[in-house]
Coordinates of N, CA and C in Angstrom, one line a residue:
M154 N 118.5 106.6 75.4 CA 118.0 105.7 74.5 C 118.3 104.3 74.9
K155 N 117.4 103.3 74.6 CA 117.6 101.9 75.1 C 117.5 101.0 73.9
A156 N 118.4 100.1 73.7 CA 118.4 99.2 72.6 C 118.5 97.8 73.1
L157 N 117.8 96.9 72.3 CA 117.9 95.4 72.5 C 118.7 94.9 71.3
V158 N 119.8 94.1 71.6 CA 120.6 93.5 70.6 C 120.4 92.0 70.7
I159 N 119.9 91.3 69.7 CA 119.7 89.9 69.6 C 120.6 89.3 68.6
E160 N 121.7 88.7 69.1 CA 122.8 88.2 68.2 C 123.5 87.0 68.9
D161 N 123.5 85.9 68.3 CA 124.1 84.7 68.9 C 125.6 84.6 68.8
N162 N 126.2 85.4 67.9 CA 127.7 85.5 67.8 C 128.2 86.5 68.9
E163 N 128.9 85.9 69.9 CA 129.3 86.8 71.0 C 130.2 87.9 70.6
S164 N 131.1 87.8 69.7 CA 132.0 88.9 69.3 C 131.2 90.0 68.6
V165 N 130.2 89.6 67.7 CA 129.4 90.6 67.0 C 128.5 91.3 68.0
S166 N 127.9 90.5 69.0 CA 127.1 91.1 70.0 C 127.8 92.1 70.8
R167 N 129.1 91.7 71.2 CA 129.9 92.6 72.0 C 130.2 93.9 71.2
L168 N 130.6 93.7 69.9 CA 130.9 94.9 69.1 C 129.7 95.9 69.0
V169 N 128.5 95.4 68.8 CA 127.3 96.2 68.7 C 127.0 96.8 70.1
K170 N 127.0 96.0 71.1 CA 126.7 96.6 72.4 C 127.7 97.7 72.8
E171 N 129.0 97.4 72.7 CA 129.9 98.4 73.1 C 129.9 99.7 72.2
G172 N 129.5 99.5 70.9 CA 129.4 100.6 70.0 C 128.2 101.5 70.4
F173 N 127.1 100.9 70.7 CA 125.9 101.7 71.2 C 126.2 102.4 72.5
E174 N 126.8 101.6 73.4 CA 127.1 102.2 74.8 C 128.0 103.4 74.7
A175 N 129.0 103.3 73.8 CA 129.9 104.4 73.6 C 129.2 105.6 73.1
A176 N 128.1 105.4 72.4 CA 127.3 106.5 71.8 C 126.2 107.0 72.8
G177 N 126.3 106.4 74.1 CA 125.4 106.9 75.1 C 124.1 106.1 75.3
W178 N 124.0 105.0 74.6 CA 122.8 104.1 74.8 C 122.9 103.2 76.0
T179 N 121.7 102.7 76.5 CA 121.7 101.6 77.4 C 121.3 100.4 76.5
V180 N 122.0 99.3 76.7 CA 121.9 98.1 75.9 C 121.6 96.8 76.6
D181 N 120.6 96.1 76.3 CA 120.4 94.7 76.7 C 120.8 93.8 75.5
A182 N 121.5 92.8 75.8 CA 122.0 91.8 74.8 C 121.4 90.4 75.1
A183 N 120.8 89.8 74.1 CA 120.3 88.4 74.2 C 121.1 87.6 73.2
L184 N 121.6 86.4 73.6 CA 122.4 85.6 72.8 C 121.6 84.5 72.1
S185 N 120.3 84.4 72.4 CA 119.4 83.4 71.8 C 118.2 84.1 71.3
G186 N 117.5 83.4 70.3 CA 116.3 83.9 69.8 C 115.2 83.8 70.8
E187 N 115.2 82.8 71.6 CA 114.1 82.6 72.6 C 114.2 83.7 73.6
E188 N 115.3 84.0 74.1 CA 115.5 85.1 75.1 C 115.2 86.5 74.5
G189 N 115.6 86.6 73.2 CA 115.4 87.9 72.5 C 114.0 88.1 72.3
L190 N 113.2 87.1 71.9 CA 111.8 87.3 71.6 C 111.1 87.7 72.9
M191 N 111.4 87.0 74.0 CA 110.8 87.3 75.3 C 111.0 88.8 75.7
L192 N 112.2 89.3 75.5 CA 112.5 90.6 75.8 C 111.8 91.6 74.9
A193 N 111.8 91.3 73.6 CA 111.2 92.1 72.6 C 109.7 92.3 72.8
L194 N 109.1 91.3 73.3 CA 107.6 91.4 73.5 C 107.3 92.0 74.8
D195 N 108.2 92.3 75.7 CA 108.0 92.9 77.0 C 108.0 94.4 76.8
V196 N 106.9 95.0 76.6 CA 106.8 96.5 76.3 C 107.3 97.3 77.5
G197 N 107.3 96.7 78.7 CA 107.7 97.4 79.9 C 109.2 97.7 79.8
Q198 N 110.0 97.0 79.0 CA 111.4 97.3 78.9 C 111.7 98.7 78.2
G199 N 110.7 99.2 77.4 CA 110.9 100.5 76.8 C 112.0 100.6 75.8
Y200 N 112.1 99.6 75.0 CA 113.2 99.7 74.0 C 112.9 100.7 72.9
D201 N 113.9 101.5 72.5 CA 113.7 102.5 71.4 C 114.1 101.8 70.1
L202 N 114.9 100.7 70.2 CA 115.4 100.1 69.0 C 115.7 98.6 69.3
A203 N 115.5 97.8 68.3 CA 116.0 96.4 68.4 C 116.9 96.1 67.2
V204 N 118.0 95.5 67.5 CA 119.0 95.1 66.4 C 119.0 93.6 66.5
V205 N 118.5 92.9 65.4 CA 118.2 91.5 65.4 C 119.0 90.8 64.3
D206 N 119.7 89.8 64.7 CA 120.4 88.9 63.7 C 119.3 88.0 63.0
R207 N 119.4 87.9 61.7 CA 118.4 87.1 61.0 C 118.6 85.6 61.3
M208 N 119.9 85.1 61.2 CA 120.1 83.7 61.2 C 120.4 83.2 62.6
L209 N 119.4 83.2 63.5 CA 119.5 82.7 64.8 C 119.0 81.3 64.9
P210 N 119.6 80.4 65.7 CA 119.1 79.0 65.8 C 117.8 79.0 66.6
V211 N 117.0 78.0 66.3 CA 115.7 77.7 66.9 C 114.7 78.8 66.6
V212 N 114.8 80.0 67.2 CA 113.9 81.1 66.8 C 114.7 82.1 66.0
D213 N 114.4 82.2 64.7 CA 115.2 83.0 63.9 C 114.8 84.5 63.9
G214 N 115.6 85.4 63.4 CA 115.3 86.8 63.5 C 114.0 87.2 62.9
L215 N 113.6 86.7 61.7 CA 112.4 87.1 61.1 C 111.2 86.6 61.9
T216 N 111.3 85.5 62.6 CA 110.2 85.0 63.5 C 110.1 86.0 64.6
I217 N 111.2 86.5 65.1 CA 111.1 87.5 66.2 C 110.4 88.8 65.7
V218 N 110.8 89.3 64.5 CA 110.2 90.5 64.0 C 108.7 90.3 63.7
R219 N 108.3 89.2 63.1 CA 106.9 88.9 62.9 C 106.1 88.8 64.2
G220 N 106.7 88.1 65.2 CA 106.1 88.0 66.5 C 105.8 89.4 67.1
M221 N 106.8 90.3 67.0 CA 106.6 91.6 67.5 C 105.5 92.4 66.9
R222 N 105.4 92.3 65.5 CA 104.4 93.0 64.8 C 103.0 92.4 65.1
E223 N 103.0 91.1 65.2 CA 101.7 90.5 65.4 C 101.1 90.9 66.8
K224 N 102.0 91.1 67.8 CA 101.6 91.5 69.1 C 101.5 93.0 69.3
G225 N 101.6 93.7 68.2 CA 101.5 95.2 68.2 C 102.7 95.9 68.7
V226 N 103.8 95.3 68.8 CA 105.0 96.0 69.3 C 105.7 96.7 68.1
E227 N 105.7 98.0 68.2 CA 106.1 98.8 67.1 C 107.6 99.3 67.2
T228 N 108.4 98.7 68.1 CA 109.8 99.1 68.2 C 110.5 99.0 66.9
P229 N 111.2 100.0 66.5 CA 111.9 99.9 65.2 C 112.9 98.8 65.2
V230 N 113.1 98.1 64.1 CA 114.0 96.9 64.1 C 114.9 97.1 62.9
I231 N 116.2 96.9 63.2 CA 117.2 96.7 62.2 C 117.7 95.3 62.1
V232 N 117.5 94.6 61.0 CA 117.9 93.2 60.9 C 119.4 93.2 60.3
L233 N 120.2 92.4 61.0 CA 121.6 92.1 60.6 C 121.6 90.7 59.9
T234 N 122.3 90.6 58.8 CA 122.3 89.3 58.1 C 123.5 89.2 57.2
A235 N 123.9 87.9 57.0 CA 124.9 87.6 56.0 C 124.3 87.3 54.6
L236 N 122.9 87.3 54.6 CA 122.2 87.1 53.4 C 121.8 88.5 52.8
G237 N 122.6 88.9 51.8 CA 122.4 90.3 51.4 C 121.8 90.5 50.1
S238 N 121.1 89.5 49.5 CA 120.5 89.7 48.2 C 119.2 90.5 48.4
V239 N 118.8 91.1 47.2 CA 117.6 91.9 47.2 C 116.4 91.1 47.7
E240 N 116.3 89.8 47.3 CA 115.1 89.0 47.8 C 115.1 88.8 49.3
N241 N 116.3 88.6 49.9 CA 116.4 88.5 51.3 C 116.0 89.8 52.0
R242 N 116.5 90.9 51.5 CA 116.1 92.2 52.1 C 114.6 92.5 52.0
V243 N 114.1 92.2 50.9 CA 112.6 92.5 50.7 C 111.8 91.6 51.6
E244 N 112.2 90.3 51.8 CA 111.5 89.4 52.7 C 111.6 90.0 54.1
G245 N 112.7 90.4 54.5 CA 112.8 91.0 55.9 C 112.0 92.2 56.1
L246 N 112.0 93.1 55.1 CA 111.1 94.3 55.2 C 109.7 94.0 55.2
N247 N 109.3 93.0 54.4 CA 107.9 92.6 54.4 C 107.4 91.9 55.7
M248 N 108.4 91.4 56.4 CA 108.0 90.8 57.7 C 107.8 91.8 58.8
G249 N 108.2 93.1 58.5 CA 108.0 94.1 59.5 C 109.3 94.8 60.0
A250 N 110.4 94.4 59.4 CA 111.7 95.1 59.8 C 111.7 96.5 59.2
D251 N 112.3 97.4 59.9 CA 112.4 98.8 59.4 C 113.6 99.1 58.6
D252 N 114.7 98.3 58.8 CA 115.9 98.5 58.0 C 116.7 97.2 58.0
Y253 N 117.6 97.0 57.1 CA 118.3 95.8 56.8 C 119.7 96.1 56.5
L254 N 120.7 95.5 57.3 CA 122.1 95.8 57.1 C 122.8 94.5 57.0
S255 N 123.6 94.4 55.9 CA 124.3 93.2 55.5 C 125.7 93.1 56.3
K256 N 126.0 91.9 56.7 CA 127.3 91.6 57.4 C 128.3 91.4 56.3
P257 N 129.6 91.8 56.5 CA 130.1 92.6 57.6 C 129.7 94.0 57.5
F258 N 129.7 94.7 58.6 CA 129.2 96.1 58.6 C 130.1 96.9 59.5
A259 N 130.0 98.2 59.3 CA 130.7 99.2 60.2 C 129.8 99.7 61.3
I260 N 130.2 99.7 62.5 CA 129.4 100.1 63.6 C 128.9 101.5 63.4
E261 N 129.7 102.3 62.8 CA 129.3 103.7 62.5 C 128.1 103.8 61.6
E262 N 128.0 102.9 60.6 CA 126.8 102.9 59.8 C 125.6 102.4 60.5
L263 N 125.8 101.4 61.4 CA 124.6 100.9 62.2 C 124.1 102.0 63.1
L264 N 125.0 102.7 63.7 CA 124.5 103.8 64.6 C 123.8 104.9 63.7
A265 N 124.4 105.2 62.5 CA 123.7 106.2 61.7 C 122.3 105.8 61.3
R266 N 122.2 104.5 61.0 CA 120.8 104.0 60.6 C 119.9 104.0 61.8
A267 N 120.4 103.8 63.0 CA 119.6 103.8 64.2 C 119.1 105.3 64.4
R268 N 120.0 106.2 64.3 CA 119.6 107.6 64.4 C 118.6 108.0 63.4
A269 N 118.7 107.6 62.2 CA 117.8 107.9 61.1 C 116.4 107.3 61.4
L270 N 116.4 106.1 61.9 CA 115.1 105.5 62.3 C 114.4 106.3 63.4
L271 N 115.2 106.7 64.4 CA 114.6 107.4 65.5 C 114.1 108.9 65.2
R272 N 114.6 109.4 64.0 CA 114.2 110.7 63.6 C 112.8 110.6 63.0
R273 N 112.3 109.4 62.6 CA 111.0 109.3 62.1 C 110.4 108.0 62.8
P274 N 110.1 108.1 64.1 CA 109.7 106.9 64.8 C 108.3 106.4 64.4
H275 N 107.5 107.1 63.8 CA 106.2 106.6 63.4 C 106.1 106.2 62.0
E276 N 107.2 106.1 61.3 CA 107.2 105.7 59.9 C 108.0 104.5 59.6
I277 N 107.7 103.7 58.6 CA 108.5 102.7 58.2 C 109.6 103.3 57.3
A278 N 110.9 102.9 57.6 CA 112.0 103.5 56.9 C 111.8 103.4 55.3
S279 N 112.1 104.5 54.7 CA 112.0 104.5 53.2 C 113.1 103.7 52.6
A280 N 112.9 103.0 51.5 CA 114.0 102.3 50.9 C 115.0 103.2 50.3
E281 N 114.6 104.5 50.0 CA 115.5 105.4 49.4 C 116.1 106.3 50.4
I282 N 117.4 106.7 50.2 CA 118.0 107.7 51.0 C 118.5 108.9 50.1
S283 N 118.5 110.1 50.6 CA 118.7 111.3 49.8 C 119.7 112.2 50.3
F284 N 120.3 113.0 49.4 CA 121.2 114.1 49.8 C 121.1 115.1 48.6
G285 N 120.7 116.4 48.9 CA 120.6 117.3 47.8 C 119.6 116.8 46.7
D286 N 120.1 116.8 45.5 CA 119.2 116.4 44.4 C 119.3 115.0 44.0
I287 N 120.0 114.2 44.8 CA 120.2 112.8 44.5 C 119.5 111.9 45.5
S288 N 119.0 110.8 45.0 CA 118.3 109.7 45.8 C 118.9 108.4 45.4
L289 N 119.2 107.5 46.4 CA 119.7 106.2 46.1 C 118.8 105.2 46.7
D290 N 118.5 104.2 45.9 CA 117.8 103.0 46.4 C 118.9 101.9 46.6
P291 N 119.3 101.6 47.8 CA 120.3 100.6 48.0 C 119.9 99.2 47.6
E292 N 118.6 98.9 47.5 CA 118.2 97.6 47.1 C 118.5 97.4 45.6
T293 N 118.1 98.3 44.8 CA 118.3 98.2 43.4 C 119.6 98.8 42.8
R294 N 120.2 99.6 43.7 CA 121.5 100.3 43.4 C 121.2 101.3 42.2
V295 N 120.1 101.9 42.3 CA 119.7 102.9 41.3 C 119.9 104.3 41.9
L296 N 120.6 105.2 41.3 CA 120.8 106.6 41.7 C 119.9 107.4 40.8
T297 N 119.0 108.2 41.5 CA 118.1 109.1 40.8 C 118.6 110.6 41.0
V298 N 118.7 111.4 39.9 CA 119.2 112.7 40.0 C 118.0 113.7 39.6
G299 N 117.7 114.6 40.5 CA 116.7 115.6 40.2 C 115.3 115.0 40.0
G300 N 115.1 113.8 40.5 CA 113.8 113.1 40.4 C 113.5 112.5 39.0
K301 N 114.5 112.6 38.1 CA 114.3 112.2 36.7 C 115.3 111.3 36.2
R302 N 116.6 111.7 36.2 CA 117.7 110.9 35.6 C 118.1 109.8 36.5
R303 N 118.1 108.6 35.9 CA 118.4 107.4 36.6 C 119.7 106.8 36.2
V304 N 120.6 106.4 37.2 CA 121.9 105.9 36.9 C 122.1 104.6 37.6
D305 N 122.5 103.5 36.9 CA 122.8 102.3 37.6 C 124.2 102.3 38.2
L306 N 124.3 101.8 39.4 CA 125.6 101.8 40.1 C 126.0 100.3 40.3
S307 N 127.3 100.1 40.4 CA 127.8 98.8 40.8 C 127.6 98.6 42.3
G308 N 127.7 97.4 42.8 CA 127.5 97.2 44.2 C 128.4 98.0 45.1
R309 N 129.7 98.1 44.7 CA 130.6 98.9 45.5 C 130.4 100.4 45.4
E310 N 130.0 100.8 44.2 CA 129.7 102.3 44.1 C 128.5 102.6 44.9
S311 N 127.5 101.7 44.9 CA 126.3 101.9 45.7 C 126.6 101.9 47.2
S312 N 127.4 101.0 47.7 CA 127.8 100.9 49.1 C 128.5 102.2 49.5
M313 N 129.4 102.7 48.7 CA 130.2 103.9 49.0 C 129.2 105.1 49.1
L314 N 128.4 105.2 48.1 CA 127.5 106.4 48.1 C 126.5 106.3 49.2
E315 N 126.0 105.1 49.5 CA 125.1 104.9 50.7 C 125.7 105.4 52.0
A316 N 127.0 105.1 52.2 CA 127.6 105.5 53.4 C 127.8 107.0 53.5
L317 N 128.1 107.6 52.3 CA 128.3 109.0 52.2 C 127.0 109.8 52.5
I318 N 125.9 109.3 51.9 CA 124.6 109.9 52.1 C 124.2 109.9 53.6
L319 N 124.4 108.7 54.2 CA 124.0 108.5 55.6 C 124.9 109.4 56.5
A320 N 126.1 109.8 56.0 CA 126.9 110.7 56.8 C 126.4 112.1 56.8
G321 N 125.5 112.4 55.8 CA 124.9 113.7 55.8 C 125.8 114.9 55.5
G322 N 126.9 114.7 54.8 CA 127.8 115.8 54.5 C 129.0 115.8 55.4
S323 N 129.0 115.0 56.4 CA 130.2 114.9 57.2 C 131.2 114.0 56.5
P324 N 132.5 114.3 56.7 CA 133.5 113.5 56.0 C 133.7 112.1 56.6
L325 N 133.9 111.1 55.7 CA 134.2 109.8 56.2 C 135.6 109.4 55.8
S326 N 136.3 108.8 56.7 CA 137.7 108.4 56.4 C 137.7 107.3 55.4
R327 N 138.9 107.1 54.8 CA 139.1 106.0 53.9 C 138.9 104.6 54.6
D328 N 139.3 104.6 55.8 CA 139.2 103.3 56.6 C 137.7 103.0 56.8
K329 N 136.9 104.0 57.1 CA 135.4 103.7 57.3 C 134.8 103.3 56.0
L330 N 135.2 103.9 54.9 CA 134.6 103.6 53.6 C 135.1 102.2 53.2
L331 N 136.3 101.8 53.5 CA 136.8 100.5 53.2 C 136.0 99.5 53.9
A332 N 135.7 99.7 55.2 CA 134.9 98.8 56.0 C 133.5 98.6 55.4
K333 N 132.9 99.7 54.9 CA 131.6 99.7 54.4 C 131.6 98.9 53.0
I334 N 132.6 99.2 52.2 CA 132.5 98.6 50.8 C 133.0 97.2 50.8
W335 N 134.1 96.9 51.5 CA 134.7 95.6 51.4 C 134.5 94.7 52.7
G336 N 134.1 95.4 53.8 CA 134.0 94.6 55.1 C 135.2 94.9 56.0
I337 N 135.0 94.7 57.3 CA 136.0 95.1 58.3 C 137.3 94.4 58.1
D338 N 137.2 93.1 57.8 CA 138.4 92.2 57.9 C 139.0 92.0 56.5
R339 N 138.6 92.7 55.5 CA 139.1 92.4 54.1 C 140.5 93.1 54.0
P340 N 141.5 92.4 53.5 CA 142.8 93.0 53.3 C 142.8 93.8 52.0
V341 N 142.2 95.0 52.0 CA 142.1 95.8 50.8 C 142.9 97.2 51.0
E342 N 143.6 97.6 50.0 CA 144.3 98.9 50.1 C 143.4 100.1 50.1
A343 N 143.8 101.1 50.9 CA 142.9 102.3 50.9 C 142.8 103.0 49.6
G344 N 143.8 102.8 48.7 CA 143.8 103.4 47.4 C 142.6 103.0 46.5
N345 N 142.0 101.8 46.9 CA 140.8 101.4 46.1 C 139.6 102.3 46.3
V346 N 139.6 103.0 47.5 CA 138.5 103.9 47.8 C 138.6 105.1 46.8
D347 N 139.8 105.5 46.5 CA 140.0 106.6 45.6 C 139.5 106.3 44.2
N348 N 139.7 105.0 43.8 CA 139.2 104.6 42.5 C 137.7 104.7 42.4
Y349 N 137.0 104.3 43.5 CA 135.5 104.3 43.5 C 135.0 105.8 43.6
A350 N 135.8 106.6 44.3 CA 135.5 108.0 44.4 C 135.5 108.6 43.0
Y351 N 136.5 108.3 42.2 CA 136.6 108.7 40.8 C 135.3 108.3 40.0
F352 N 135.0 107.0 40.2 CA 133.8 106.5 39.4 C 132.5 107.2 39.8
L353 N 132.4 107.5 41.1 CA 131.1 108.2 41.6 C 131.1 109.6 41.1
R354 N 132.3 110.3 41.1 CA 132.3 111.7 40.6 C 131.9 111.7 39.2
R355 N 132.4 110.8 38.4 CA 132.1 110.8 37.0 C 130.7 110.6 36.7
K356 N 130.0 109.7 37.5 CA 128.6 109.4 37.2 C 127.7 110.6 37.7
L357 N 128.1 111.2 38.8 CA 127.4 112.4 39.3 C 127.5 113.5 38.3
K358 N 128.7 113.7 37.7 CA 128.8 114.8 36.8 C 128.1 114.5 35.5
T359 N 128.2 113.3 35.0 CA 127.5 112.9 33.8 C 126.0 113.1 33.9
A360 N 125.4 112.8 35.1 CA 124.0 112.9 35.3 C 123.6 114.4 35.7
K361 N 124.6 115.3 35.6 CA 124.3 116.7 35.9 C 123.8 117.0 37.2
S362 N 124.3 116.3 38.2 CA 123.9 116.4 39.6 C 124.5 117.7 40.2
A363 N 123.7 118.3 41.1 CA 124.2 119.5 41.9 C 124.9 119.0 43.2
V364 N 125.2 117.7 43.3 CA 125.9 117.2 44.4 C 127.3 116.8 43.9
G365 N 128.3 117.1 44.7 CA 129.7 116.7 44.3 C 130.3 115.9 45.4
L366 N 131.3 115.2 45.0 CA 132.1 114.3 46.0 C 133.4 115.0 46.2
E367 N 133.6 115.5 47.5 CA 134.7 116.3 47.8 C 135.8 115.5 48.6
S368 N 137.0 115.7 48.2 CA 138.1 115.1 48.9 C 138.5 116.0 50.1
V369 N 138.5 115.5 51.3 CA 138.9 116.3 52.5 C 140.3 115.9 52.9
R370 N 141.2 116.8 52.7 CA 142.7 116.4 53.0 C 142.9 115.9 54.4
G371 N 143.5 114.7 54.4 CA 143.8 114.1 55.7 C 142.7 113.4 56.4
L372 N 141.5 113.5 55.8 CA 140.3 112.8 56.3 C 139.7 111.7 55.4
G373 N 139.3 112.1 54.3 CA 138.6 111.2 53.4 C 137.8 111.9 52.4
Y374 N 136.5 111.6 52.4 CA 135.5 112.1 51.4 C 134.2 112.5 52.1
R375 N 133.5 113.5 51.4 CA 132.2 113.9 51.8 C 131.4 114.4 50.7
L376 N 130.1 114.3 50.8 CA 129.2 114.9 49.8 C 129.0 116.4 50.1
V377 N 128.9 117.2 49.0 CA 128.7 118.6 49.1 C 127.7 119.0 48.1
E378 N 126.9 120.0 48.4 CA 126.0 120.6 47.4 C 126.7 121.7 46.7
L379 N 126.8 121.6 45.4 CA 127.6 122.6 44.6 C 126.8 123.9 44.4
P380 N 127.5 125.0 44.3 CA 126.8 126.3 44.1 C 126.2 126.4 42.7

């Protein structure tokens, strides 16, 4: 697999590049929007994915995405941004992005989203993600159970559940969940994850979901389908 990373922050660019390369990808990195757009429009490069920072100087990320789609380049695009409001995400998706990830982020989640996009290369990514009988819309933070019961989640509850759903039943450590919920560099105690695990369990049980949140000793948490 080959990815194009367009990010003007060198440390973030290096983090993404090294993360993808560790997962077996070939990566080209562009530190400017101008260079990134040129590479993105070159179909001969054969990119399977583009990771594009939204707030680039001169040629911003959404201009790159729009330019790709206007030229018929259908490479899946994940937009990275510090602008995490629903309006910002909707704008990015309407411009032709396939997914939207707010900074700060965990590289494991970015890789999981990349794999999810490549599993459906001819489709625009759905806003909802699912596991068992639950579906989550990360934009609205609404949890739907059994296609009928709707539960509103807080921002941190939604972030935690999103990471667990994307993990597909594999356990996530408290450190990874901390990075997803509060960001990589936030000085937050791991015990806070246990608090939000309790909140999520209570809401899943109240909504009569057949999905449970299981504590994995020495590892963290994972979603399971209850018998």
